[in-house]
């Protein structure tokens, strides 16, 4: 029997999502449909019993070749025997008929309610789909407009960057041309060389005139706060020479102490104690200068005691043309 029940309906219908309240209503509807199917099955079974009884009576009449009166008289006994049960059966059938009518009305109302619920759900689904499509379309339009604005802004920024790079390139090229022309000017270059040579020669004569000033005095710095390579080498040589003089002075002091201690222990004569110990000297420098560790300011003692002038920068002689000696 192809009964209409919840399982068959759920298996034949296309599944779709339903809210919680709608699912509860659907469960109630499915229960009522199952109850109606059970009642219809009972009615069908009772009707089959009635049809079977009528069939037995007809088969008996056909077998015994009985007419209607004889059939009625023969069946009257059975009818009278079943008369008490007929009232009960009639009452049961009447009650079943009433229940069937009530179930029919209830099922009709339930079917109409189910149809209205389904139509409402479909309407909600269609509305939701329409809103979703509209929202997605609006979002896509907004996204495309924002993307177009961003691309336009990026293009404008790129054009600005390219324009700035082009201007910077032109400015750099102009600056290179200006520097090239500025440096290629022979008169200006000669003036720069001459000014540098004059400053170096002036510094040279200052050292000659003021030997008492230390080497790290600010007076020896160049006017433009630039020290040439020759001056750097000269300063390094002077610092190295001063360090050697200090080492020689320390060695002379230690040797004098050793000689004095040896003379006192050996009991030497007075003439030996009066002679100072001999200390090694620096080539090109008198012994007294090496012991003192500096250049004495004694210009009247002769040419041998004059201080050695600092070397003149090579750029001064080559640039000015004067010897400076």
PDB file of C-alpha atoms in Angstrom:
ATOM      1  CA  UNK A   1       0.000   0.000   0.000  1.00  0.00           C
ATOM      2  CA  UNK A   2       1.314   3.411  -0.949  1.00  0.00           C
ATOM      3  CA  UNK A   3       0.296   5.220   2.191  1.00  0.00           C
ATOM      4  CA  UNK A   4       1.014   8.880   2.729  1.00  0.00           C
ATOM      5  CA  UNK A   5       3.247   8.984   5.755  1.00  0.00           C
ATOM      6  CA  UNK A   6       6.089  11.111   7.022  1.00  0.00           C
ATOM      7  CA  UNK A   7       8.840   8.779   5.866  1.00  0.00           C
ATOM      8  CA  UNK A   8       7.574   8.545   2.287  1.00  0.00           C
ATOM      9  CA  UNK A   9       7.005  12.271   2.062  1.00  0.00           C
ATOM     10  CA  UNK A  10      10.396  13.112   3.483  1.00  0.00           C
ATOM     11  CA  UNK A  11      12.008  10.647   1.086  1.00  0.00           C
ATOM     12  CA  UNK A  12      10.165  11.945  -1.981  1.00  0.00           C
ATOM     13  CA  UNK A  13      10.532  15.668  -1.313  1.00  0.00           C
ATOM     14  CA  UNK A  14      13.599  17.716  -2.050  1.00  0.00           C
ATOM     15  CA  UNK A  15      15.341  18.604   1.235  1.00  0.00           C
ATOM     16  CA  UNK A  16      15.589  22.264   2.087  1.00  0.00           C
ATOM     17  CA  UNK A  17      16.631  24.135   5.245  1.00  0.00           C
ATOM     18  CA  UNK A  18      13.804  25.107   7.585  1.00  0.00           C
ATOM     19  CA  UNK A  19      13.818  27.321  10.679  1.00  0.00           C
ATOM     20  CA  UNK A  20      13.274  25.826  14.141  1.00  0.00           C
ATOM     21  CA  UNK A  21       9.608  26.912  14.429  1.00  0.00           C
ATOM     22  CA  UNK A  22       8.750  25.618  10.972  1.00  0.00           C
ATOM     23  CA  UNK A  23      10.432  22.296  11.752  1.00  0.00           C
ATOM     24  CA  UNK A  24       8.228  21.844  14.840  1.00  0.00           C
ATOM     25  CA  UNK A  25       5.098  22.569  12.777  1.00  0.00           C
ATOM     26  CA  UNK A  26       6.233  20.110  10.122  1.00  0.00           C
ATOM     27  CA  UNK A  27       6.749  17.402  12.749  1.00  0.00           C
ATOM     28  CA  UNK A  28       3.187  17.977  14.036  1.00  0.00           C
ATOM     29  CA  UNK A  29       1.824  17.773  10.483  1.00  0.00           C
ATOM     30  CA  UNK A  30       3.756  14.570   9.815  1.00  0.00           C
ATOM     31  CA  UNK A  31       2.265  13.023  12.990  1.00  0.00           C
ATOM     32  CA  UNK A  32      -1.287  13.866  11.939  1.00  0.00           C
ATOM     33  CA  UNK A  33      -0.678  12.424   8.467  1.00  0.00           C
ATOM     34  CA  UNK A  34       0.569   9.176   9.998  1.00  0.00           C
ATOM     35  CA  UNK A  35      -2.551   8.952  12.218  1.00  0.00           C
ATOM     36  CA  UNK A  36      -4.805   9.486   9.172  1.00  0.00           C
ATOM     37  CA  UNK A  37      -2.955   6.776   7.270  1.00  0.00           C
ATOM     38  CA  UNK A  38      -3.504   4.333  10.141  1.00  0.00           C
ATOM     39  CA  UNK A  39      -7.271   5.063  10.229  1.00  0.00           C
ATOM     40  CA  UNK A  40      -7.553   4.623   6.472  1.00  0.00           C
ATOM     41  CA  UNK A  41      -5.807   1.251   6.759  1.00  0.00           C
ATOM     42  CA  UNK A  42      -8.329   0.126   9.437  1.00  0.00           C
ATOM     43  CA  UNK A  43     -11.284   1.211   7.270  1.00  0.00           C
ATOM     44  CA  UNK A  44      -9.847  -0.624   4.292  1.00  0.00           C
ATOM     45  CA  UNK A  45      -9.439  -3.800   6.346  1.00  0.00           C
ATOM     46  CA  UNK A  46     -13.085  -3.611   7.604  1.00  0.00           C
ATOM     47  CA  UNK A  47     -14.365  -3.033   4.064  1.00  0.00           C
ATOM     48  CA  UNK A  48     -12.424  -6.055   2.876  1.00  0.00           C
ATOM     49  CA  UNK A  49     -14.135  -8.186   5.561  1.00  0.00           C
ATOM     50  CA  UNK A  50     -17.596  -6.967   4.413  1.00  0.00           C
ATOM     51  CA  UNK A  51     -16.749  -7.696   0.780  1.00  0.00           C
ATOM     52  CA  UNK A  52     -15.503 -11.162   1.785  1.00  0.00           C
ATOM     53  CA  UNK A  53     -18.847 -11.893   3.605  1.00  0.00           C
ATOM     54  CA  UNK A  54     -20.872 -10.812   0.556  1.00  0.00           C
ATOM     55  CA  UNK A  55     -18.691 -13.010  -1.599  1.00  0.00           C
ATOM     56  CA  UNK A  56     -19.354 -16.029   0.626  1.00  0.00           C
ATOM     57  CA  UNK A  57     -23.152 -15.467   0.375  1.00  0.00           C
ATOM     58  CA  UNK A  58     -23.014 -15.192  -3.396  1.00  0.00           C
ATOM     59  CA  UNK A  59     -20.870 -18.316  -3.697  1.00  0.00           C
ATOM     60  CA  UNK A  60     -23.335 -20.268  -1.515  1.00  0.00           C
ATOM     61  CA  UNK A  61     -26.313 -19.125  -3.631  1.00  0.00           C
ATOM     62  CA  UNK A  62     -24.512 -20.065  -6.807  1.00  0.00           C
ATOM     63  CA  UNK A  63     -23.526 -23.464  -5.434  1.00  0.00           C
ATOM     64  CA  UNK A  64     -27.042 -24.443  -4.194  1.00  0.00           C
ATOM     65  CA  UNK A  65     -28.897 -22.652  -7.041  1.00  0.00           C
ATOM     66  CA  UNK A  66     -31.000 -20.723  -4.579  1.00  0.00           C
ATOM     67  CA  UNK A  67     -33.273 -17.835  -5.441  1.00  0.00           C
ATOM     68  CA  UNK A  68     -33.526 -14.600  -3.642  1.00  0.00           C
ATOM     69  CA  UNK A  69     -36.266 -15.762  -1.257  1.00  0.00           C
ATOM     70  CA  UNK A  70     -34.538 -19.001  -0.481  1.00  0.00           C
ATOM     71  CA  UNK A  71     -31.262 -17.180  -0.087  1.00  0.00           C
ATOM     72  CA  UNK A  72     -32.836 -14.677   2.239  1.00  0.00           C
ATOM     73  CA  UNK A  73     -34.574 -17.398   4.271  1.00  0.00           C
ATOM     74  CA  UNK A  74     -31.356 -19.414   4.508  1.00  0.00           C
ATOM     75  CA  UNK A  75     -29.376 -16.405   5.431  1.00  0.00           C
ATOM     76  CA  UNK A  76     -31.987 -15.142   7.889  1.00  0.00           C
ATOM     77  CA  UNK A  77     -30.744 -17.561  10.491  1.00  0.00           C
ATOM     78  CA  UNK A  78     -27.215 -16.304  10.130  1.00  0.00           C
ATOM     79  CA  UNK A  79     -28.409 -12.733  10.035  1.00  0.00           C
ATOM     80  CA  UNK A  80     -30.473 -13.256  13.140  1.00  0.00           C
ATOM     81  CA  UNK A  81     -27.470 -14.931  14.786  1.00  0.00           C
ATOM     82  CA  UNK A  82     -25.287 -11.983  13.821  1.00  0.00           C
ATOM     83  CA  UNK A  83     -27.931  -9.366  14.639  1.00  0.00           C
ATOM     84  CA  UNK A  84     -26.471  -8.571  18.065  1.00  0.00           C
ATOM     85  CA  UNK A  85     -23.122  -8.011  16.431  1.00  0.00           C
ATOM     86  CA  UNK A  86     -24.588  -5.846  13.671  1.00  0.00           C
ATOM     87  CA  UNK A  87     -25.570  -3.086  16.052  1.00  0.00           C
ATOM     88  CA  UNK A  88     -22.104  -3.059  17.466  1.00  0.00           C
ATOM     89  CA  UNK A  89     -20.645  -3.158  13.987  1.00  0.00           C
ATOM     90  CA  UNK A  90     -22.929  -0.372  12.813  1.00  0.00           C
ATOM     91  CA  UNK A  91     -22.000   1.755  15.767  1.00  0.00           C
ATOM     92  CA  UNK A  92     -18.340   1.046  15.131  1.00  0.00           C
ATOM     93  CA  UNK A  93     -18.723   1.834  11.447  1.00  0.00           C
ATOM     94  CA  UNK A  94     -20.692   5.001  12.213  1.00  0.00           C
ATOM     95  CA  UNK A  95     -18.017   6.080  14.642  1.00  0.00           C
ATOM     96  CA  UNK A  96     -15.357   5.217  12.101  1.00  0.00           C
ATOM     97  CA  UNK A  97     -17.256   7.201   9.487  1.00  0.00           C
ATOM     98  CA  UNK A  98     -17.453  10.200  11.757  1.00  0.00           C
ATOM     99  CA  UNK A  99     -13.779   9.874  12.524  1.00  0.00           C
ATOM    100  CA  UNK A 100     -13.039   9.546   8.840  1.00  0.00           C
ATOM    101  CA  UNK A 101     -15.042  12.685   8.084  1.00  0.00           C
ATOM    102  CA  UNK A 102     -13.338  14.523  10.918  1.00  0.00           C
ATOM    103  CA  UNK A 103      -9.973  13.266   9.770  1.00  0.00           C
ATOM    104  CA  UNK A 104     -10.835  14.272   6.238  1.00  0.00           C
ATOM    105  CA  UNK A 105     -11.697  17.789   7.345  1.00  0.00           C
ATOM    106  CA  UNK A 106      -8.632  17.895   9.575  1.00  0.00           C
ATOM    107  CA  UNK A 107      -6.466  16.593   6.795  1.00  0.00           C
ATOM    108  CA  UNK A 108      -7.901  19.132   4.396  1.00  0.00           C
ATOM    109  CA  UNK A 109      -7.244  21.918   6.894  1.00  0.00           C
ATOM    110  CA  UNK A 110      -3.801  20.475   7.556  1.00  0.00           C
ATOM    111  CA  UNK A 111      -3.072  20.249   3.853  1.00  0.00           C
ATOM    112  CA  UNK A 112      -4.200  23.824   3.322  1.00  0.00           C
ATOM    113  CA  UNK A 113      -2.111  24.923   6.312  1.00  0.00           C
ATOM    114  CA  UNK A 114       0.836  22.955   4.985  1.00  0.00           C
ATOM    115  CA  UNK A 115       0.401  24.547   1.577  1.00  0.00           C
ATOM    116  CA  UNK A 116       0.214  28.017   3.139  1.00  0.00           C
ATOM    117  CA  UNK A 117       3.347  27.307   5.232  1.00  0.00           C
ATOM    118  CA  UNK A 118       5.200  26.056   2.171  1.00  0.00           C
ATOM    119  CA  UNK A 119       4.104  29.072   0.152  1.00  0.00           C
ATOM    120  CA  UNK A 120       5.236  31.376   2.980  1.00  0.00           C
ATOM    121  CA  UNK A 121       8.580  29.565   3.172  1.00  0.00           C
ATOM    122  CA  UNK A 122       9.009  29.772  -0.585  1.00  0.00           C
ATOM    123  CA  UNK A 123       8.124  33.453  -0.493  1.00  0.00           C
ATOM    124  CA  UNK A 124      10.681  34.005   2.260  1.00  0.00           C
ATOM    125  CA  UNK A 125      13.252  32.050   0.269  1.00  0.00           C
ATOM    126  CA  UNK A 126      12.570  34.115  -2.836  1.00  0.00           C
ATOM    127  CA  UNK A 127      12.740  37.349  -0.842  1.00  0.00           C
ATOM    128  CA  UNK A 128      15.996  36.247   0.779  1.00  0.00           C
ATOM    129  CA  UNK A 129      17.425  35.292  -2.615  1.00  0.00           C
ATOM    130  CA  UNK A 130      16.393  38.640  -4.098  1.00  0.00           C
ATOM    131  CA  UNK A 131      17.934  40.554  -1.169  1.00  0.00           C
ATOM    132  CA  UNK A 132      21.083  38.423  -1.330  1.00  0.00           C
ATOM    133  CA  UNK A 133      21.475  38.975  -5.065  1.00  0.00           C
ATOM    134  CA  UNK A 134      20.879  42.714  -4.630  1.00  0.00           C
ATOM    135  CA  UNK A 135      23.388  42.916  -1.745  1.00  0.00           C
ATOM    136  CA  UNK A 136      26.022  40.955  -3.666  1.00  0.00           C
ATOM    137  CA  UNK A 137      25.498  43.116  -6.746  1.00  0.00           C
ATOM    138  CA  UNK A 138      25.767  46.292  -4.647  1.00  0.00           C
ATOM    139  CA  UNK A 139      28.902  44.954  -2.948  1.00  0.00           C
ATOM    140  CA  UNK A 140      30.449  44.127  -6.315  1.00  0.00           C
ATOM    141  CA  UNK A 141      29.631  47.578  -7.663  1.00  0.00           C
ATOM    142  CA  UNK A 142      31.103  49.222  -4.569  1.00  0.00           C
ATOM    143  CA  UNK A 143      34.194  47.032  -4.729  1.00  0.00           C
ATOM    144  CA  UNK A 144      34.701  47.781  -8.410  1.00  0.00           C
ATOM    145  CA  UNK A 145      34.288  51.505  -7.827  1.00  0.00           C
ATOM    146  CA  UNK A 146      36.783  51.423  -4.940  1.00  0.00           C
ATOM    147  CA  UNK A 147      39.174  49.369  -7.053  1.00  0.00           C
ATOM    148  CA  UNK A 148      38.846  51.834  -9.911  1.00  0.00           C
ATOM    149  CA  UNK A 149      39.527  54.759  -7.537  1.00  0.00           C
ATOM    150  CA  UNK A 150      42.566  52.970  -6.088  1.00  0.00           C
ATOM    151  CA  UNK A 151      43.897  52.225  -9.558  1.00  0.00           C
ATOM    152  CA  UNK A 152      43.390  55.820 -10.625  1.00  0.00           C
ATOM    153  CA  UNK A 153      45.188  57.047  -7.508  1.00  0.00           C
ATOM    154  CA  UNK A 154      48.043  54.602  -8.101  1.00  0.00           C
ATOM    155  CA  UNK A 155      48.316  55.756 -11.702  1.00  0.00           C
ATOM    156  CA  UNK A 156      48.410  59.383 -10.554  1.00  0.00           C
ATOM    157  CA  UNK A 157      51.094  58.579  -7.975  1.00  0.00           C
ATOM    158  CA  UNK A 158      53.136  56.709 -10.576  1.00  0.00           C
ATOM    159  CA  UNK A 159      52.868  59.659 -12.951  1.00  0.00           C
ATOM    160  CA  UNK A 160      53.979  62.004 -10.152  1.00  0.00           C
ATOM    161  CA  UNK A 161      56.922  59.742  -9.325  1.00  0.00           C
ATOM    162  CA  UNK A 162      57.910  59.540 -12.986  1.00  0.00           C
ATOM    163  CA  UNK A 163      57.636  63.299 -13.327  1.00  0.00           C
ATOM    164  CA  UNK A 164      59.743  63.816 -10.184  1.00  0.00           C
ATOM    165  CA  UNK A 165      62.338  61.366 -11.483  1.00  0.00           C
ATOM    166  CA  UNK A 166      62.432  63.141 -14.831  1.00  0.00           C
ATOM    167  CA  UNK A 167      62.851  66.526 -13.128  1.00  0.00           C
ATOM    168  CA  UNK A 168      65.515  65.131 -10.814  1.00  0.00           C
ATOM    169  CA  UNK A 169      67.345  63.663 -13.812  1.00  0.00           C
ATOM    170  CA  UNK A 170      67.229  66.994 -15.636  1.00  0.00           C
ATOM    171  CA  UNK A 171      68.395  68.826 -12.497  1.00  0.00           C
ATOM    172  CA  UNK A 172      71.216  66.334 -11.995  1.00  0.00           C
ATOM    173  CA  UNK A 173      72.271  66.697 -15.608  1.00  0.00           C
ATOM    174  CA  UNK A 174      72.254  70.492 -15.311  1.00  0.00           C
ATOM    175  CA  UNK A 175      74.233  70.256 -12.073  1.00  0.00           C
ATOM    176  CA  UNK A 176      76.789  67.991 -13.739  1.00  0.00           C
ATOM    177  CA  UNK A 177      77.135  70.409 -16.637  1.00  0.00           C
ATOM    178  CA  UNK A 178      77.523  73.316 -14.222  1.00  0.00           C
ATOM    179  CA  UNK A 179      80.177  71.505 -12.184  1.00  0.00           C
ATOM    180  CA  UNK A 180      81.977  70.459 -15.352  1.00  0.00           C
ATOM    181  CA  UNK A 181      82.025  74.013 -16.690  1.00  0.00           C
ATOM    182  CA  UNK A 182      82.961  75.348 -13.250  1.00  0.00           C
ATOM    183  CA  UNK A 183      85.889  72.954 -12.926  1.00  0.00           C
ATOM    184  CA  UNK A 184      86.952  73.381 -16.553  1.00  0.00           C
ATOM    185  CA  UNK A 185      87.483  77.099 -16.071  1.00  0.00           C
ATOM    186  CA  UNK A 186      91.298  77.455 -16.207  1.00  0.00           C
ATOM    187  CA  UNK A 187      91.415  80.862 -14.528  1.00  0.00           C
ATOM    188  CA  UNK A 188      89.311  79.742 -11.588  1.00  0.00           C
ATOM    189  CA  UNK A 189      91.358  76.546 -11.229  1.00  0.00           C
ATOM    190  CA  UNK A 190      94.606  78.566 -11.228  1.00  0.00           C
ATOM    191  CA  UNK A 191      93.197  80.832  -8.520  1.00  0.00           C
ATOM    192  CA  UNK A 192      92.270  77.821  -6.384  1.00  0.00           C
ATOM    193  CA  UNK A 193      95.719  76.258  -6.802  1.00  0.00           C
ATOM    194  CA  UNK A 194      97.423  79.567  -6.070  1.00  0.00           C
ATOM    195  CA  UNK A 195      95.301  80.148  -2.952  1.00  0.00           C
ATOM    196  CA  UNK A 196      96.087  76.646  -1.696  1.00  0.00           C
ATOM    197  CA  UNK A 197      99.816  77.148  -2.328  1.00  0.00           C
ATOM    198  CA  UNK A 198      99.775  80.523  -0.576  1.00  0.00           C
ATOM    199  CA  UNK A 199      98.126  79.006   2.504  1.00  0.00           C
ATOM    200  CA  UNK A 200     100.634  76.172   2.607  1.00  0.00           C
ATOM    201  CA  UNK A 201     103.593  78.537   2.215  1.00  0.00           C
ATOM    202  CA  UNK A 202     102.197  80.812   4.906  1.00  0.00           C
ATOM    203  CA  UNK A 203     101.886  77.839   7.240  1.00  0.00           C
ATOM    204  CA  UNK A 204     105.482  76.863   6.432  1.00  0.00           C
ATOM    205  CA  UNK A 205     106.849  80.295   7.301  1.00  0.00           C
ATOM    206  CA  UNK A 206     104.771  80.397  10.466  1.00  0.00           C
ATOM    207  CA  UNK A 207     106.463  77.198  11.643  1.00  0.00           C
ATOM    208  CA  UNK A 208     109.828  78.672  10.789  1.00  0.00           C
ATOM    209  CA  UNK A 209     109.061  81.827  12.768  1.00  0.00           C
ATOM    210  CA  UNK A 210     107.385  80.144  15.758  1.00  0.00           C
ATOM    211  CA  UNK A 211     109.187  76.860  16.559  1.00  0.00           C
ATOM    212  CA  UNK A 212     108.097  77.041  20.199  1.00  0.00           C
ATOM    213  CA  UNK A 213     104.474  76.259  19.332  1.00  0.00           C
ATOM    214  CA  UNK A 214     103.463  72.571  19.605  1.00  0.00           C
ATOM    215  CA  UNK A 215     102.611  70.586  16.505  1.00  0.00           C
ATOM    216  CA  UNK A 216      98.957  70.170  17.462  1.00  0.00           C
ATOM    217  CA  UNK A 217      98.371  73.881  17.860  1.00  0.00           C
ATOM    218  CA  UNK A 218      95.314  75.210  15.977  1.00  0.00           C
ATOM    219  CA  UNK A 219      97.539  77.776  14.364  1.00  0.00           C
ATOM    220  CA  UNK A 220      98.946  75.115  12.063  1.00  0.00           C
ATOM    221  CA  UNK A 221      95.551  74.106  10.732  1.00  0.00           C
ATOM    222  CA  UNK A 222      94.657  75.093   7.232  1.00  0.00           C
ATOM    223  CA  UNK A 223      92.444  78.082   6.663  1.00  0.00           C
ATOM    224  CA  UNK A 224      89.759  75.930   5.055  1.00  0.00           C
ATOM    225  CA  UNK A 225      90.027  73.186   7.715  1.00  0.00           C
ATOM    226  CA  UNK A 226      91.616  70.827   5.201  1.00  0.00           C
ATOM    227  CA  UNK A 227      94.923  69.082   5.825  1.00  0.00           C
ATOM    228  CA  UNK A 228      96.791  67.935   2.740  1.00  0.00           C
ATOM    229  CA  UNK A 229      98.568  64.589   2.462  1.00  0.00           C
ATOM    230  CA  UNK A 230     102.059  66.087   2.827  1.00  0.00           C
ATOM    231  CA  UNK A 231     101.070  67.780   6.085  1.00  0.00           C
ATOM    232  CA  UNK A 232      99.599  64.525   7.387  1.00  0.00           C
ATOM    233  CA  UNK A 233     102.814  62.656   6.603  1.00  0.00           C
ATOM    234  CA  UNK A 234     104.886  65.358   8.292  1.00  0.00           C
ATOM    235  CA  UNK A 235     102.740  65.204  11.429  1.00  0.00           C
ATOM    236  CA  UNK A 236     103.092  61.415  11.530  1.00  0.00           C
ATOM    237  CA  UNK A 237     106.884  61.689  11.189  1.00  0.00           C
ATOM    238  CA  UNK A 238     107.042  64.259  13.986  1.00  0.00           C
ATOM    239  CA  UNK A 239     104.948  62.105  16.330  1.00  0.00           C
ATOM    240  CA  UNK A 240     107.092  59.051  15.580  1.00  0.00           C
ATOM    241  CA  UNK A 241     110.303  61.056  16.163  1.00  0.00           C
ATOM    242  CA  UNK A 242     108.968  62.359  19.489  1.00  0.00           C
ATOM    243  CA  UNK A 243     108.165  58.805  20.599  1.00  0.00           C
ATOM    244  CA  UNK A 244     111.721  57.665  19.695  1.00  0.00           C
ATOM    245  CA  UNK A 245     113.206  60.567  21.664  1.00  0.00           C
ATOM    246  CA  UNK A 246     111.153  59.629  24.713  1.00  0.00           C
ATOM    247  CA  UNK A 247     112.334  56.015  24.458  1.00  0.00           C
ATOM    248  CA  UNK A 248     115.965  57.117  24.138  1.00  0.00           C
ATOM    249  CA  UNK A 249     115.612  59.442  27.127  1.00  0.00           C
ATOM    250  CA  UNK A 250     114.154  56.628  29.223  1.00  0.00           C
ATOM    251  CA  UNK A 251     116.983  54.290  28.140  1.00  0.00           C
ATOM    252  CA  UNK A 252     119.594  56.956  28.977  1.00  0.00           C
ATOM    253  CA  UNK A 253     118.124  57.418  32.439  1.00  0.00           C
ATOM    254  CA  UNK A 254     118.181  53.695  33.140  1.00  0.00           C
ATOM    255  CA  UNK A 255     121.788  53.427  31.861  1.00  0.00           C
ATOM    256  CA  UNK A 256     122.884  56.343  34.067  1.00  0.00           C
ATOM    257  CA  UNK A 257     121.392  54.679  37.120  1.00  0.00           C
ATOM    258  CA  UNK A 258     123.147  51.407  36.292  1.00  0.00           C
ATOM    259  CA  UNK A 259     126.532  53.131  35.745  1.00  0.00           C
ATOM    260  CA  UNK A 260     126.183  55.137  38.963  1.00  0.00           C
ATOM    261  CA  UNK A 261     125.360  52.025  40.948  1.00  0.00           C
ATOM    262  CA  UNK A 262     128.347  50.173  39.409  1.00  0.00           C
ATOM    263  CA  UNK A 263     130.793  53.028  40.168  1.00  0.00           C
ATOM    264  CA  UNK A 264     129.755  53.199  43.817  1.00  0.00           C
ATOM    265  CA  UNK A 265     130.063  49.443  44.282  1.00  0.00           C
ATOM    266  CA  UNK A 266     133.526  49.152  42.523  1.00  0.00           C
ATOM    267  CA  UNK A 267     135.143  52.123  44.369  1.00  0.00           C
ATOM    268  CA  UNK A 268     136.276  53.933  41.215  1.00  0.00           C
ATOM    269  CA  UNK A 269     138.172  57.261  41.213  1.00  0.00           C
ATOM    270  CA  UNK A 270     136.752  60.726  41.135  1.00  0.00           C
ATOM    271  CA  UNK A 271     137.648  61.150  37.513  1.00  0.00           C
ATOM    272  CA  UNK A 272     135.443  58.197  36.621  1.00  0.00           C
ATOM    273  CA  UNK A 273     132.507  59.541  38.607  1.00  0.00           C
ATOM    274  CA  UNK A 274     132.725  62.951  36.924  1.00  0.00           C
ATOM    275  CA  UNK A 275     132.385  61.512  33.414  1.00  0.00           C
ATOM    276  CA  UNK A 276     128.692  61.111  32.488  1.00  0.00           C
ATOM    277  CA  UNK A 277     127.640  57.914  30.780  1.00  0.00           C
ATOM    278  CA  UNK A 278     127.487  57.904  27.030  1.00  0.00           C
ATOM    279  CA  UNK A 279     124.009  57.534  25.584  1.00  0.00           C
ATOM    280  CA  UNK A 280     123.127  56.637  22.036  1.00  0.00           C
ATOM    281  CA  UNK A 281     122.224  59.539  19.840  1.00  0.00           C
ATOM    282  CA  UNK A 282     119.819  59.954  16.977  1.00  0.00           C
ATOM    283  CA  UNK A 283     121.472  60.330  13.545  1.00  0.00           C
ATOM    284  CA  UNK A 284     121.538  63.963  12.517  1.00  0.00           C
ATOM    285  CA  UNK A 285     120.826  65.248  16.040  1.00  0.00           C
ATOM    286  CA  UNK A 286     123.357  66.369  18.751  1.00  0.00           C
ATOM    287  CA  UNK A 287     123.715  64.298  21.886  1.00  0.00           C
ATOM    288  CA  UNK A 288     122.418  66.980  24.215  1.00  0.00           C
ATOM    289  CA  UNK A 289     119.271  67.360  22.185  1.00  0.00           C
ATOM    290  CA  UNK A 290     118.593  63.630  22.332  1.00  0.00           C
ATOM    291  CA  UNK A 291     119.030  63.567  26.107  1.00  0.00           C
ATOM    292  CA  UNK A 292     116.722  66.526  26.702  1.00  0.00           C
ATOM    293  CA  UNK A 293     114.116  65.135  24.332  1.00  0.00           C
ATOM    294  CA  UNK A 294     113.452  68.405  22.544  1.00  0.00           C
ATOM    295  CA  UNK A 295     114.859  71.177  20.391  1.00  0.00           C
ATOM    296  CA  UNK A 296     116.675  73.812  22.515  1.00  0.00           C
ATOM    297  CA  UNK A 297     116.098  77.507  21.747  1.00  0.00           C
ATOM    298  CA  UNK A 298     119.800  78.431  21.411  1.00  0.00           C
ATOM    299  CA  UNK A 299     120.312  80.156  18.085  1.00  0.00           C
ATOM    300  CA  UNK A 300     123.527  81.969  19.119  1.00  0.00           C
ATOM    301  CA  UNK A 301     125.514  78.744  19.703  1.00  0.00           C
ATOM    302  CA  UNK A 302     126.182  78.121  16.034  1.00  0.00           C
ATOM    303  CA  UNK A 303     124.738  76.477  13.006  1.00  0.00           C
ATOM    304  CA  UNK A 304     125.040  73.012  14.581  1.00  0.00           C
ATOM    305  CA  UNK A 305     122.435  73.846  17.263  1.00  0.00           C
ATOM    306  CA  UNK A 306     119.851  75.343  14.885  1.00  0.00           C
ATOM    307  CA  UNK A 307     116.537  73.404  14.757  1.00  0.00           C
ATOM    308  CA  UNK A 308     115.810  71.419  11.653  1.00  0.00           C
ATOM    309  CA  UNK A 309     113.032  73.258   9.747  1.00  0.00           C
ATOM    310  CA  UNK A 310     109.975  71.239   8.811  1.00  0.00           C
ATOM    311  CA  UNK A 311     109.839  70.019   5.217  1.00  0.00           C
ATOM    312  CA  UNK A 312     108.103  72.310   2.860  1.00  0.00           C
ATOM    313  CA  UNK A 313     105.030  70.831   1.119  1.00  0.00           C
ATOM    314  CA  UNK A 314     105.719  69.759  -2.427  1.00  0.00           C
ATOM    315  CA  UNK A 315     102.553  71.431  -3.645  1.00  0.00           C
ATOM    316  CA  UNK A 316     103.806  74.854  -2.553  1.00  0.00           C
ATOM    317  CA  UNK A 317     106.895  74.805  -4.764  1.00  0.00           C
ATOM    318  CA  UNK A 318     105.050  73.351  -7.732  1.00  0.00           C
ATOM    319  CA  UNK A 319     102.135  75.770  -7.556  1.00  0.00           C
ATOM    320  CA  UNK A 320     103.725  79.148  -6.762  1.00  0.00           C
ATOM    321  CA  UNK A 321     107.046  78.796  -8.529  1.00  0.00           C
ATOM    322  CA  UNK A 322     109.044  80.166  -5.546  1.00  0.00           C
ATOM    323  CA  UNK A 323     111.619  78.059  -3.741  1.00  0.00           C
ATOM    324  CA  UNK A 324     110.851  79.349  -0.236  1.00  0.00           C
ATOM    325  CA  UNK A 325     114.479  78.923   0.931  1.00  0.00           C
TER     326      UNK A 325
END
